[in-house]
Short mmCIF file of N, CA and C in Angstrom, two decimals:
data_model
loop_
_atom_site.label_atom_id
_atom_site.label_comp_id
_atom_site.label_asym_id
_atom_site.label_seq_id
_atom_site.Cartn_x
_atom_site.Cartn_y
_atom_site.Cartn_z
N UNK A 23 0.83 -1.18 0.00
CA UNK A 23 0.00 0.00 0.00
C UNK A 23 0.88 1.24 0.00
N UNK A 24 0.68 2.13 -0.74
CA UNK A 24 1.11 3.49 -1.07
C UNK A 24 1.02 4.15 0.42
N UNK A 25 1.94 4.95 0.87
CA UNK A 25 1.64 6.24 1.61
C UNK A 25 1.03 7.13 1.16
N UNK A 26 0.31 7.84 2.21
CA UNK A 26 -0.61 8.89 1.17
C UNK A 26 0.03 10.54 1.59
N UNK A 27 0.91 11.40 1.05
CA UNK A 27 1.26 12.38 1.25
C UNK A 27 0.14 13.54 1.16
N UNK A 28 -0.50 13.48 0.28
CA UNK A 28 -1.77 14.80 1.04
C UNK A 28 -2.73 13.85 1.09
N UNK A 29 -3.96 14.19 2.24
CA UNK A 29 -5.48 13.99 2.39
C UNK A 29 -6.41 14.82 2.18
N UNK A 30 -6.96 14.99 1.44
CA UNK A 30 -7.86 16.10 1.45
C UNK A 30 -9.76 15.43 1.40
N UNK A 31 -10.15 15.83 3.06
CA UNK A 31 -11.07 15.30 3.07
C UNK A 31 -12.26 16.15 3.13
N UNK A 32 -13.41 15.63 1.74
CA UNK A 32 -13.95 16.42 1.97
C UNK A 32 -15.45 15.41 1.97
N UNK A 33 -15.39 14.38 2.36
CA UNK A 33 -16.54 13.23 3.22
C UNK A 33 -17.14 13.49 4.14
N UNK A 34 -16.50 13.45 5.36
CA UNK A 34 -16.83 13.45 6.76
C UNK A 34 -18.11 14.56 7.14
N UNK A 35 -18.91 14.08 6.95
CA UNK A 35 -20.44 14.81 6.74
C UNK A 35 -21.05 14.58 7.60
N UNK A 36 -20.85 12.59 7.91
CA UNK A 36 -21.71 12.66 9.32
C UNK A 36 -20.70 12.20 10.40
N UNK A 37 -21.06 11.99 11.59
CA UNK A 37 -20.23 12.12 12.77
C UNK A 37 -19.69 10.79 12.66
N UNK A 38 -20.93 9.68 12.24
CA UNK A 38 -20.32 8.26 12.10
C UNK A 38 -19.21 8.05 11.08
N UNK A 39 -18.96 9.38 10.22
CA UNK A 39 -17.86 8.45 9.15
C UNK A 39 -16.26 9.06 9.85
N UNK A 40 -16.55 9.80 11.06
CA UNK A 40 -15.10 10.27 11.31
C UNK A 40 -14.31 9.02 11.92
N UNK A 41 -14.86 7.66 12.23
CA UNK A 41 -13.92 7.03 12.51
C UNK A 41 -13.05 6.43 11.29
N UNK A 42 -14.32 5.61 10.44
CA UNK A 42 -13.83 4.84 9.56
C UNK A 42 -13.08 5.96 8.60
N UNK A 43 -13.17 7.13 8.58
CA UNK A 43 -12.35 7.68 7.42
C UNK A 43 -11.00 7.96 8.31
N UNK A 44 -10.36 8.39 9.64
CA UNK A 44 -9.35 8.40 10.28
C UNK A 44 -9.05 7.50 9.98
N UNK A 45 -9.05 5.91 10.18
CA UNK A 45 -8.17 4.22 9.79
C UNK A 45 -8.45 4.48 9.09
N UNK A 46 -9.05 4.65 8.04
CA UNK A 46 -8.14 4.77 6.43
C UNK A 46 -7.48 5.63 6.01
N UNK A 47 -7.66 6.28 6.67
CA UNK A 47 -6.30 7.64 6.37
C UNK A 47 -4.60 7.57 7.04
N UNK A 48 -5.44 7.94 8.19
CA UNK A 48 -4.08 7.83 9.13
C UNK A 48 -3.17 6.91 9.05
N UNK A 49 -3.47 6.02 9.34
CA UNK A 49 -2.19 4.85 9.32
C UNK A 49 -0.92 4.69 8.09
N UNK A 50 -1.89 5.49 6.66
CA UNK A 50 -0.89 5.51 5.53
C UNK A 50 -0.21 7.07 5.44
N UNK A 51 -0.43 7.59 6.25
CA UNK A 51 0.39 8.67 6.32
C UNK A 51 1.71 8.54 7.28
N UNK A 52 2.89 9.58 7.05
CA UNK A 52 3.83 9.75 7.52
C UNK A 52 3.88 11.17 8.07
N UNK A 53 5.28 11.39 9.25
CA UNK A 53 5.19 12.34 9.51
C UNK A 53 5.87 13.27 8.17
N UNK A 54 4.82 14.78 8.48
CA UNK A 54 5.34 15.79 7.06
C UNK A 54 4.16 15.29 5.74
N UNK A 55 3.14 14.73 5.87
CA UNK A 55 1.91 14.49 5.05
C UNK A 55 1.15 15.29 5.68
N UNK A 56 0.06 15.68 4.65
CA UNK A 56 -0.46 16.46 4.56
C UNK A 56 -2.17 16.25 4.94
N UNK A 57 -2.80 16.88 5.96
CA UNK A 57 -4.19 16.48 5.92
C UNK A 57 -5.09 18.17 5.50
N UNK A 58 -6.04 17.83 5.44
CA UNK A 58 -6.59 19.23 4.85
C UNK A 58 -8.10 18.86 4.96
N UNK A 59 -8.73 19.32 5.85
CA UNK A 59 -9.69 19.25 6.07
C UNK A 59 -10.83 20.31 5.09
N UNK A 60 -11.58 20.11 4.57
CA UNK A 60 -12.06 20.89 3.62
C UNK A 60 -13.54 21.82 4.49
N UNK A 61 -13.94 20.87 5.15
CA UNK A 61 -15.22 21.30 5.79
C UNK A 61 -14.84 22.02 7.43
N UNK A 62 -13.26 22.25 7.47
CA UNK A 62 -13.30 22.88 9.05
C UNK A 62 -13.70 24.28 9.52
N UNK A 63 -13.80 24.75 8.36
CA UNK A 63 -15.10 26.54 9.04
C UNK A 63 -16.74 26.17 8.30
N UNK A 64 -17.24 25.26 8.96
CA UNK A 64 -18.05 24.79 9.06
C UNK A 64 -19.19 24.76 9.94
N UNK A 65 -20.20 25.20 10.44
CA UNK A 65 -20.86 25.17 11.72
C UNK A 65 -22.23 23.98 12.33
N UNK A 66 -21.69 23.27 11.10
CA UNK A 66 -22.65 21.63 10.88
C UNK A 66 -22.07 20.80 10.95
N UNK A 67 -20.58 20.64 11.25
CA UNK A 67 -19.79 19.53 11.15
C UNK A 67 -18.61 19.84 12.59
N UNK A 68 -19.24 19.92 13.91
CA UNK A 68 -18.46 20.03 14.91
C UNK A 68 -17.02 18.82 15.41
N UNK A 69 -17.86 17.65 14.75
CA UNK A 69 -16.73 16.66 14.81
C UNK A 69 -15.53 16.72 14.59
N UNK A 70 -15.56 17.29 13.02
CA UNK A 70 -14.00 17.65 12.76
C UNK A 70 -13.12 17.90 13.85
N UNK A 71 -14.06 19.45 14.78
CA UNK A 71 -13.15 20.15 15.35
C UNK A 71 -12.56 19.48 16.58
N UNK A 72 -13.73 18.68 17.50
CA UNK A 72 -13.13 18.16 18.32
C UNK A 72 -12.23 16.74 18.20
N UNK A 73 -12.05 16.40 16.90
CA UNK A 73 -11.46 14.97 16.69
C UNK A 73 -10.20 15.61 16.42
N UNK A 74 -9.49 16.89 15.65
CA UNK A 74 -8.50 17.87 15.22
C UNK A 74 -7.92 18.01 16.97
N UNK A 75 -9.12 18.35 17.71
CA UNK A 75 -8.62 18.68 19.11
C UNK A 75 -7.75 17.35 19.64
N UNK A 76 -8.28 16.22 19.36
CA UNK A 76 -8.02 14.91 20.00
C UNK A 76 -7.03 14.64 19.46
N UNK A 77 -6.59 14.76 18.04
CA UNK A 77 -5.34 14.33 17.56
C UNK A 77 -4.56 15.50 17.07
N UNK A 78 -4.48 16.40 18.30
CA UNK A 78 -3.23 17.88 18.46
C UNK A 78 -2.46 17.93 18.53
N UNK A 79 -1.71 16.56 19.22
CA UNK A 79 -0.10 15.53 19.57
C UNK A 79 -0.02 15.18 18.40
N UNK A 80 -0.09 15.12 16.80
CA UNK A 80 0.30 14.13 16.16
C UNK A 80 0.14 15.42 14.66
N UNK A 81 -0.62 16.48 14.76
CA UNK A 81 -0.72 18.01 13.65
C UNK A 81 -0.23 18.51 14.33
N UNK A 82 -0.09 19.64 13.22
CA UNK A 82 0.06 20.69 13.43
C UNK A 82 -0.63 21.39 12.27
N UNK A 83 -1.55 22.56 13.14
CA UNK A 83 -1.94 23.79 11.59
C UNK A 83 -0.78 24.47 10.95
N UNK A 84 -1.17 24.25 9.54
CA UNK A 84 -0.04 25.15 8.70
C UNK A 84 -0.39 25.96 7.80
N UNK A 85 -1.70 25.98 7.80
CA UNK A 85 -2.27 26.85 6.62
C UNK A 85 -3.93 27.18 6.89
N UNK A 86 -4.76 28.01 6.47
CA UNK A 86 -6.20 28.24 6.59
C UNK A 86 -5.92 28.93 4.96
N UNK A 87 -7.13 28.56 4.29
CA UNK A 87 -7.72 28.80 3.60
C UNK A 87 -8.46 30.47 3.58
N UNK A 88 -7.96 31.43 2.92
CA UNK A 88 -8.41 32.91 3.44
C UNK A 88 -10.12 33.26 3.21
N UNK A 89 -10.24 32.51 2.38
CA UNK A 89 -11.38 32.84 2.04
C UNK A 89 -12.70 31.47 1.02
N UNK A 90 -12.43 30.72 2.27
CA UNK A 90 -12.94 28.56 2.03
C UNK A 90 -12.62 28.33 3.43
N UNK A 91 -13.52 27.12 3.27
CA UNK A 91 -13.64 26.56 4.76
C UNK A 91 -12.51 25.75 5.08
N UNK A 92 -10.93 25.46 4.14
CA UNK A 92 -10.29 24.27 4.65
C UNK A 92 -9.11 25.12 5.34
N UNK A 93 -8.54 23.71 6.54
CA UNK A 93 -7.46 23.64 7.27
C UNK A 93 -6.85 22.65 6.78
N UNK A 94 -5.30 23.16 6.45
CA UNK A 94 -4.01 22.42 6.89
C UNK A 94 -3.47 22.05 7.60
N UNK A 95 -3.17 20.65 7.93
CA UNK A 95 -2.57 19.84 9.36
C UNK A 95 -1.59 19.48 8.55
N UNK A 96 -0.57 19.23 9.45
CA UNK A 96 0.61 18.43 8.85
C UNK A 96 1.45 17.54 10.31
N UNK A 97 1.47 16.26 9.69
CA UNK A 97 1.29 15.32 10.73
C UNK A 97 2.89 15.42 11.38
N UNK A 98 3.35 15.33 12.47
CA UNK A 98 4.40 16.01 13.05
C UNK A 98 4.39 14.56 13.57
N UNK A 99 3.84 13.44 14.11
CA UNK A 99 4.39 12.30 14.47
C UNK A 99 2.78 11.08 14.12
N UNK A 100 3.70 9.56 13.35
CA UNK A 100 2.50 8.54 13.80
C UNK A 100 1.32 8.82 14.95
N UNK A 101 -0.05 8.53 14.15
CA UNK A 101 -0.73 8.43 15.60
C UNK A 101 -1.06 7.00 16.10
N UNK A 102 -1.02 6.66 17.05
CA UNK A 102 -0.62 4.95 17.28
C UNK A 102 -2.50 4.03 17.72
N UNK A 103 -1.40 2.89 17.46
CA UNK A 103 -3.22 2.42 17.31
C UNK A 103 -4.20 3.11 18.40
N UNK A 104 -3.86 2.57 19.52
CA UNK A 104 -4.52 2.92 20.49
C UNK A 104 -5.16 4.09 20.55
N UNK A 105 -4.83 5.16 20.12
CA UNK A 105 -5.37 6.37 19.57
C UNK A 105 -6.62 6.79 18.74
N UNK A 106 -5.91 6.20 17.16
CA UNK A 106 -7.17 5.29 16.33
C UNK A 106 -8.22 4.46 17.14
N UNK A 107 -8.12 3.90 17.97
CA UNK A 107 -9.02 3.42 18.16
C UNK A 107 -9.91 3.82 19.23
N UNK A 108 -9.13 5.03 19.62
CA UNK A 108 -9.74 5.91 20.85
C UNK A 108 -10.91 6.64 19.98
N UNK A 109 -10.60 6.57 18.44
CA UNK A 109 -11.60 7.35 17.99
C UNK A 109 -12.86 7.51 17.74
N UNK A 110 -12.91 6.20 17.92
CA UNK A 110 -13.92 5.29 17.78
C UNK A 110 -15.51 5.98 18.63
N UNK A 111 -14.12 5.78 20.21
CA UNK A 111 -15.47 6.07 21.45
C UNK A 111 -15.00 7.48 21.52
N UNK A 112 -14.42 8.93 20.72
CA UNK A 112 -14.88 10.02 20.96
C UNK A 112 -16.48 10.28 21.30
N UNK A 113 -17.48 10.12 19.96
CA UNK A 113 -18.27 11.02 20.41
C UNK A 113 -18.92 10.36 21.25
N UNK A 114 -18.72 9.25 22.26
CA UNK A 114 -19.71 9.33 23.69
C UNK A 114 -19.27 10.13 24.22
N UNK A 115 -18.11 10.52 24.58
CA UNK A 115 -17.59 11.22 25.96
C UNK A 115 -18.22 12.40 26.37
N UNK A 116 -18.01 12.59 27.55
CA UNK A 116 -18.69 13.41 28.21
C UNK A 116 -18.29 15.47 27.27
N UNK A 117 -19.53 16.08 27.25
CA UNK A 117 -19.96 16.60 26.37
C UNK A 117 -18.97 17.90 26.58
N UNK A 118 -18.15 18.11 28.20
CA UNK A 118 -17.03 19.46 28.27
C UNK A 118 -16.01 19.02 27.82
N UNK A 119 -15.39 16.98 27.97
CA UNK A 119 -14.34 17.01 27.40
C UNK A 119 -14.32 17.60 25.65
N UNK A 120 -15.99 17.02 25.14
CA UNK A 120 -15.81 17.92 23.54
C UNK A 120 -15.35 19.10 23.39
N UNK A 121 -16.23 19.53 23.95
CA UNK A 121 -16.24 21.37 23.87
C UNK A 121 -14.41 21.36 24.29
N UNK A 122 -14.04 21.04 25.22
CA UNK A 122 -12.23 21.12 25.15
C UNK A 122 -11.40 21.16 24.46
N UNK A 123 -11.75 19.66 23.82
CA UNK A 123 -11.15 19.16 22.59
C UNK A 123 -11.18 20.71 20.94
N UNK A 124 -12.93 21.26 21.49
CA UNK A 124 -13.35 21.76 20.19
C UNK A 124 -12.51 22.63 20.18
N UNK A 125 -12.89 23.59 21.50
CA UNK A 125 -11.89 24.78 21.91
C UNK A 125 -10.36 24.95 21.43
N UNK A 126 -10.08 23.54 21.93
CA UNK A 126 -8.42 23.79 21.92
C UNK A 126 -8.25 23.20 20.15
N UNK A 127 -8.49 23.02 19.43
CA UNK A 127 -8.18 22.72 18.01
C UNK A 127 -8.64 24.18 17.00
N UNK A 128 -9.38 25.08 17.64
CA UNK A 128 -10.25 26.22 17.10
C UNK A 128 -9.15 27.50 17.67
N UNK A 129 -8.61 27.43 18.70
CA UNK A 129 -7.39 27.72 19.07
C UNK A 129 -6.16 27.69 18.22
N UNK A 130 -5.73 26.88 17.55
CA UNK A 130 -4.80 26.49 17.14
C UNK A 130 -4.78 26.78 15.44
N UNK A 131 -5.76 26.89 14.99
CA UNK A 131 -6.04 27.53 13.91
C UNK A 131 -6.24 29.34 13.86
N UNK A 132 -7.05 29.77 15.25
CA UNK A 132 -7.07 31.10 15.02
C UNK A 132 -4.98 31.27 15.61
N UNK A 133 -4.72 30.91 16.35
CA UNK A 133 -2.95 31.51 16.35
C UNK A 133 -2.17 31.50 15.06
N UNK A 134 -2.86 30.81 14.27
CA UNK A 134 -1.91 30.77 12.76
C UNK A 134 -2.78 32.44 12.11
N UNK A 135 -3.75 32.06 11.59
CA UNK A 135 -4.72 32.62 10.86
C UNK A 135 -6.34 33.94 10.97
N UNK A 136 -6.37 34.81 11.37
CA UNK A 136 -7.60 35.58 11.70
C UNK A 136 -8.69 35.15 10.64
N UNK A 137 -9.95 33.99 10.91
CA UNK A 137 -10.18 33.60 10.37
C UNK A 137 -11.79 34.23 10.43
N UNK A 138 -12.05 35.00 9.09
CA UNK A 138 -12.70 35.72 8.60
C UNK A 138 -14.40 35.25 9.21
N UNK A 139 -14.52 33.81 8.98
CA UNK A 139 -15.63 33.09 9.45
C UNK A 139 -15.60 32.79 11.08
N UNK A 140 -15.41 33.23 11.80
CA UNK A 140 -15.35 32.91 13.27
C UNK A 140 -16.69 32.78 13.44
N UNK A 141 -17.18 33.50 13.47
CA UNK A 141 -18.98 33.26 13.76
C UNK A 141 -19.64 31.49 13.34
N UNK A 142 -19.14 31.15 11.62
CA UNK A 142 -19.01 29.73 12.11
C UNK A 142 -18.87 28.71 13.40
N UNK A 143 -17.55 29.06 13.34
CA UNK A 143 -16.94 28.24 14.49
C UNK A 143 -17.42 28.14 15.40
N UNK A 144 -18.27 29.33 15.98
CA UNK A 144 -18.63 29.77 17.42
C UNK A 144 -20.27 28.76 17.44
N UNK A 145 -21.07 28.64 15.83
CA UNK A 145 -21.81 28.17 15.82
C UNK A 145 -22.00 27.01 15.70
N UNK A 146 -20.75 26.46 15.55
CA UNK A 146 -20.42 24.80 15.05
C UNK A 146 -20.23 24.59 16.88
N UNK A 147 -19.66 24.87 17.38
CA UNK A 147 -19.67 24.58 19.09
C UNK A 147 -21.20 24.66 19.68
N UNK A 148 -21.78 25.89 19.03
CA UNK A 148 -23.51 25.46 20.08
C UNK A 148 -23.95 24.54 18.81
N UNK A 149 -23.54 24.21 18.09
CA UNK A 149 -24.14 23.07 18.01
C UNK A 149 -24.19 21.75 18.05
N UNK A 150 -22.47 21.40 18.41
CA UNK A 150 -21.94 20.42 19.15
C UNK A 150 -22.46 20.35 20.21
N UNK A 151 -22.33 21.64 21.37
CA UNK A 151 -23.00 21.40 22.64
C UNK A 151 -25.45 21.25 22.24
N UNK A 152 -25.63 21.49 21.66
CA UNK A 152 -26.87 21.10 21.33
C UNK A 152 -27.39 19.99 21.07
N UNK A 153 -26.29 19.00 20.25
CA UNK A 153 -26.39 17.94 19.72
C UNK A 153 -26.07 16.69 20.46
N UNK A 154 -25.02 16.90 21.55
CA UNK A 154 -24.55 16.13 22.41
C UNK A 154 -25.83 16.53 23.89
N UNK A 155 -26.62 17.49 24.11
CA UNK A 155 -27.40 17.52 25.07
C UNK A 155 -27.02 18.13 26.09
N UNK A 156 -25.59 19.64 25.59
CA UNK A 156 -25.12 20.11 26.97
C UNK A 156 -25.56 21.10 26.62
N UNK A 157 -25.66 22.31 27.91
CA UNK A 157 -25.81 23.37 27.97
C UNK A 157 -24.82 24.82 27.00
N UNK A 158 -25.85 25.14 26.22
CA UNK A 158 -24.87 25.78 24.96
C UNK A 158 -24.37 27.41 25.98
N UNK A 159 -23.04 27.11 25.83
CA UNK A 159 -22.17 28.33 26.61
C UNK A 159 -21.78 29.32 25.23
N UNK A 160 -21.47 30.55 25.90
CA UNK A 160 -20.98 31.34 24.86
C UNK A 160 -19.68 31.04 24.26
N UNK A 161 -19.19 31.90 23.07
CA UNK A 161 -18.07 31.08 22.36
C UNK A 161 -16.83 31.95 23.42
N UNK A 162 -15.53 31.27 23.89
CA UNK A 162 -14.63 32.14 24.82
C UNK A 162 -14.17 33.29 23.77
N UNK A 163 -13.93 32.93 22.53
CA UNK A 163 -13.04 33.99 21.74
C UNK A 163 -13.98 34.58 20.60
N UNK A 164 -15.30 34.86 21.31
CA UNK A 164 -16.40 35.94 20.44
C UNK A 164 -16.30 36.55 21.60
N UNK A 165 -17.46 38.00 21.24
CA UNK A 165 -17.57 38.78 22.42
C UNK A 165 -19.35 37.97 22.79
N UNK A 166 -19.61 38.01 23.83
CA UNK A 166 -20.74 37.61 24.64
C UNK A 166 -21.99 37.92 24.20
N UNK A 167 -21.99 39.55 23.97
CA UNK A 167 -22.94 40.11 23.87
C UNK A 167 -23.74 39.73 22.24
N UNK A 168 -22.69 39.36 21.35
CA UNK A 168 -22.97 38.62 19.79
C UNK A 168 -23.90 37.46 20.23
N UNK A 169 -23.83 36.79 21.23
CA UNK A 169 -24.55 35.29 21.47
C UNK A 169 -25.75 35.35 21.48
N UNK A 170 -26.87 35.22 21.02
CA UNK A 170 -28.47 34.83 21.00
C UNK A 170 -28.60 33.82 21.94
N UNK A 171 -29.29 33.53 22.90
CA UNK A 171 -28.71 32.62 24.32
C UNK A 171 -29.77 31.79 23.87
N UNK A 172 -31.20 32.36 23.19
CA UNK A 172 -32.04 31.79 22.59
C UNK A 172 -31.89 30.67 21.27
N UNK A 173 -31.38 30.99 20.35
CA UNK A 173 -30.90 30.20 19.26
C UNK A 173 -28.99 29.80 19.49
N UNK A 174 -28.90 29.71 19.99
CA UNK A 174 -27.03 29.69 20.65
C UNK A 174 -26.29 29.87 18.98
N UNK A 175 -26.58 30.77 18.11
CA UNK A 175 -26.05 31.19 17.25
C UNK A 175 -25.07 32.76 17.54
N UNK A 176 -24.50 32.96 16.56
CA UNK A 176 -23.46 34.47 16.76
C UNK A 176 -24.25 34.96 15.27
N UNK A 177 -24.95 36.39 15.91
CA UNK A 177 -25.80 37.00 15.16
C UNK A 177 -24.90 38.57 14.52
N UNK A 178 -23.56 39.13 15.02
CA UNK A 178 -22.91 40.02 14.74
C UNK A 178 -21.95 40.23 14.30
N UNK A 179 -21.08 40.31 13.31
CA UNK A 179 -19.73 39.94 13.47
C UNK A 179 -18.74 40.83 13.98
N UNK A 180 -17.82 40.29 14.08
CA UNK A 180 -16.65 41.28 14.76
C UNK A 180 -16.21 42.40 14.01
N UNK A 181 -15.61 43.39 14.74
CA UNK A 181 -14.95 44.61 14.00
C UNK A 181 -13.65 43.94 13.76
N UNK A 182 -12.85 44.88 12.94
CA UNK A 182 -11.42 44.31 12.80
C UNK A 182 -10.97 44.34 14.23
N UNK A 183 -10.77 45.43 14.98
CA UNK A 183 -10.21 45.63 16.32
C UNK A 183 -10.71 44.46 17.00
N UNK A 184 -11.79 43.98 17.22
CA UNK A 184 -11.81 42.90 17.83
C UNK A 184 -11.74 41.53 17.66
N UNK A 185 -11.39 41.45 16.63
CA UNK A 185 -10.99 40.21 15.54
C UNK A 185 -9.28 40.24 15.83
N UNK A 186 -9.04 41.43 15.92
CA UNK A 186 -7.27 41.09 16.22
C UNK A 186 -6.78 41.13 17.36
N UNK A 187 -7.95 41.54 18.52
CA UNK A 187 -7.46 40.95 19.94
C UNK A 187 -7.63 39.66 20.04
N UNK A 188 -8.69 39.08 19.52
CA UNK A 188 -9.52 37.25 19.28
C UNK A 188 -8.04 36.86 18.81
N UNK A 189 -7.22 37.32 18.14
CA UNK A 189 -5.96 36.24 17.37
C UNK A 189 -4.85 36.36 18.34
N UNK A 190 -4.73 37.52 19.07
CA UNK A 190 -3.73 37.72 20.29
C UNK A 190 -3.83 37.06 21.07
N UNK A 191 -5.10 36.73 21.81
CA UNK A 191 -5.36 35.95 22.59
C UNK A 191 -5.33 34.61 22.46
N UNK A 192 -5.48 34.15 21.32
CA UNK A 192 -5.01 32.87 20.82
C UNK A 192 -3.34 32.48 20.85
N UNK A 193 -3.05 33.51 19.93
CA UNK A 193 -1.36 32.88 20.04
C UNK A 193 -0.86 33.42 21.71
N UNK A 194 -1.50 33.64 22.64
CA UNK A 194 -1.40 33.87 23.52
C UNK A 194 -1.53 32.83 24.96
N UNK A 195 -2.31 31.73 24.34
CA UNK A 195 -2.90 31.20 24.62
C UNK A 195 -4.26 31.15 26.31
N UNK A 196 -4.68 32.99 25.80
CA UNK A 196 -5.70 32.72 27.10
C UNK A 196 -6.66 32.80 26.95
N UNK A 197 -7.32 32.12 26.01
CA UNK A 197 -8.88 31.35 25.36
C UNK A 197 -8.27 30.11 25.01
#
């Protein structure tokens, strides 16, 4: 079997195919291959973000897309079975380790990139937390007052000024 030097996935639609498409991906990659998520500024497809969160030891972001929904990972070490197969039982887990996972992978993309669609993101989390049955919190790196507490959507978008404290605070790491 071939190694596969780029991935570019643009499947993973429903939550059930993020396992089986990780084992078929992952394992034929090396470190310095390329993954590229096509659907990650997305606000219907929260999985990505927290499965990106789960396998943060093994990417790294290297690129955002300025103006499209894809992220660049680039695999910095094997991820080992046990891992893979941790992937399996992600989405039972309990619904803050998601939001963690989501957080800290949504993180790691805004420190590279000021990513034009944030309001996505913020909406792909209430709807992770909606979908999993937790209490939808505001997004940490929107401002509060944007949140509809009613529809847990982001109804405003940011000014530049506050779009470039949101990226400070990221490569900062205090969101």
């Amino acid at each position: 079997t071939q190694p596969i030097a780029i991935a570019f996935v643009d499947l993973m639609k429903l939550e059930r195919l993020m396992h089986p498409v990780y084992t078929r991906i992952l394992p034929r990659m090396n470190p310095g291959a390329v993954l590229i998520h096509q659907d990650f500024v997305n606000q219907w497809l929260p999985y990505i973000h927290y499965s990106m969160g789960f396998l943060s030891k093994y990417f790294k972001v290297v690129s955002v897309t300025p103006y499209g929904s894809s992220v660049v990972h680039e695999m910095i070490s094997q991820v080992p079975q046990a891992d893979l197969d941790m992937l399996a039982q992600l989405p039972g887990q309990p619904i803050e380790k998601l939001v963690q996972l989501f957080d800290s992978a949504v993180c790691e993309v805004l420190k590279l990139h000021l990513v034009h669609w944030i309001r996505y993101l913020c909406d792909a989390r209430a709807n992770l937390q909606r979908t999993k049955g937790g209490q939808i919190t505001s997004c940490p790196w929107w401002d509060s007052s944007r949140h509809n507490a009613h529809t847990g959507y982001y109804e405003k978008p940011l000014t530049f000024k506050q779009a470039q404290s949101v990226r400070t605070q990221a490569a900062d790491n205090k969101i």
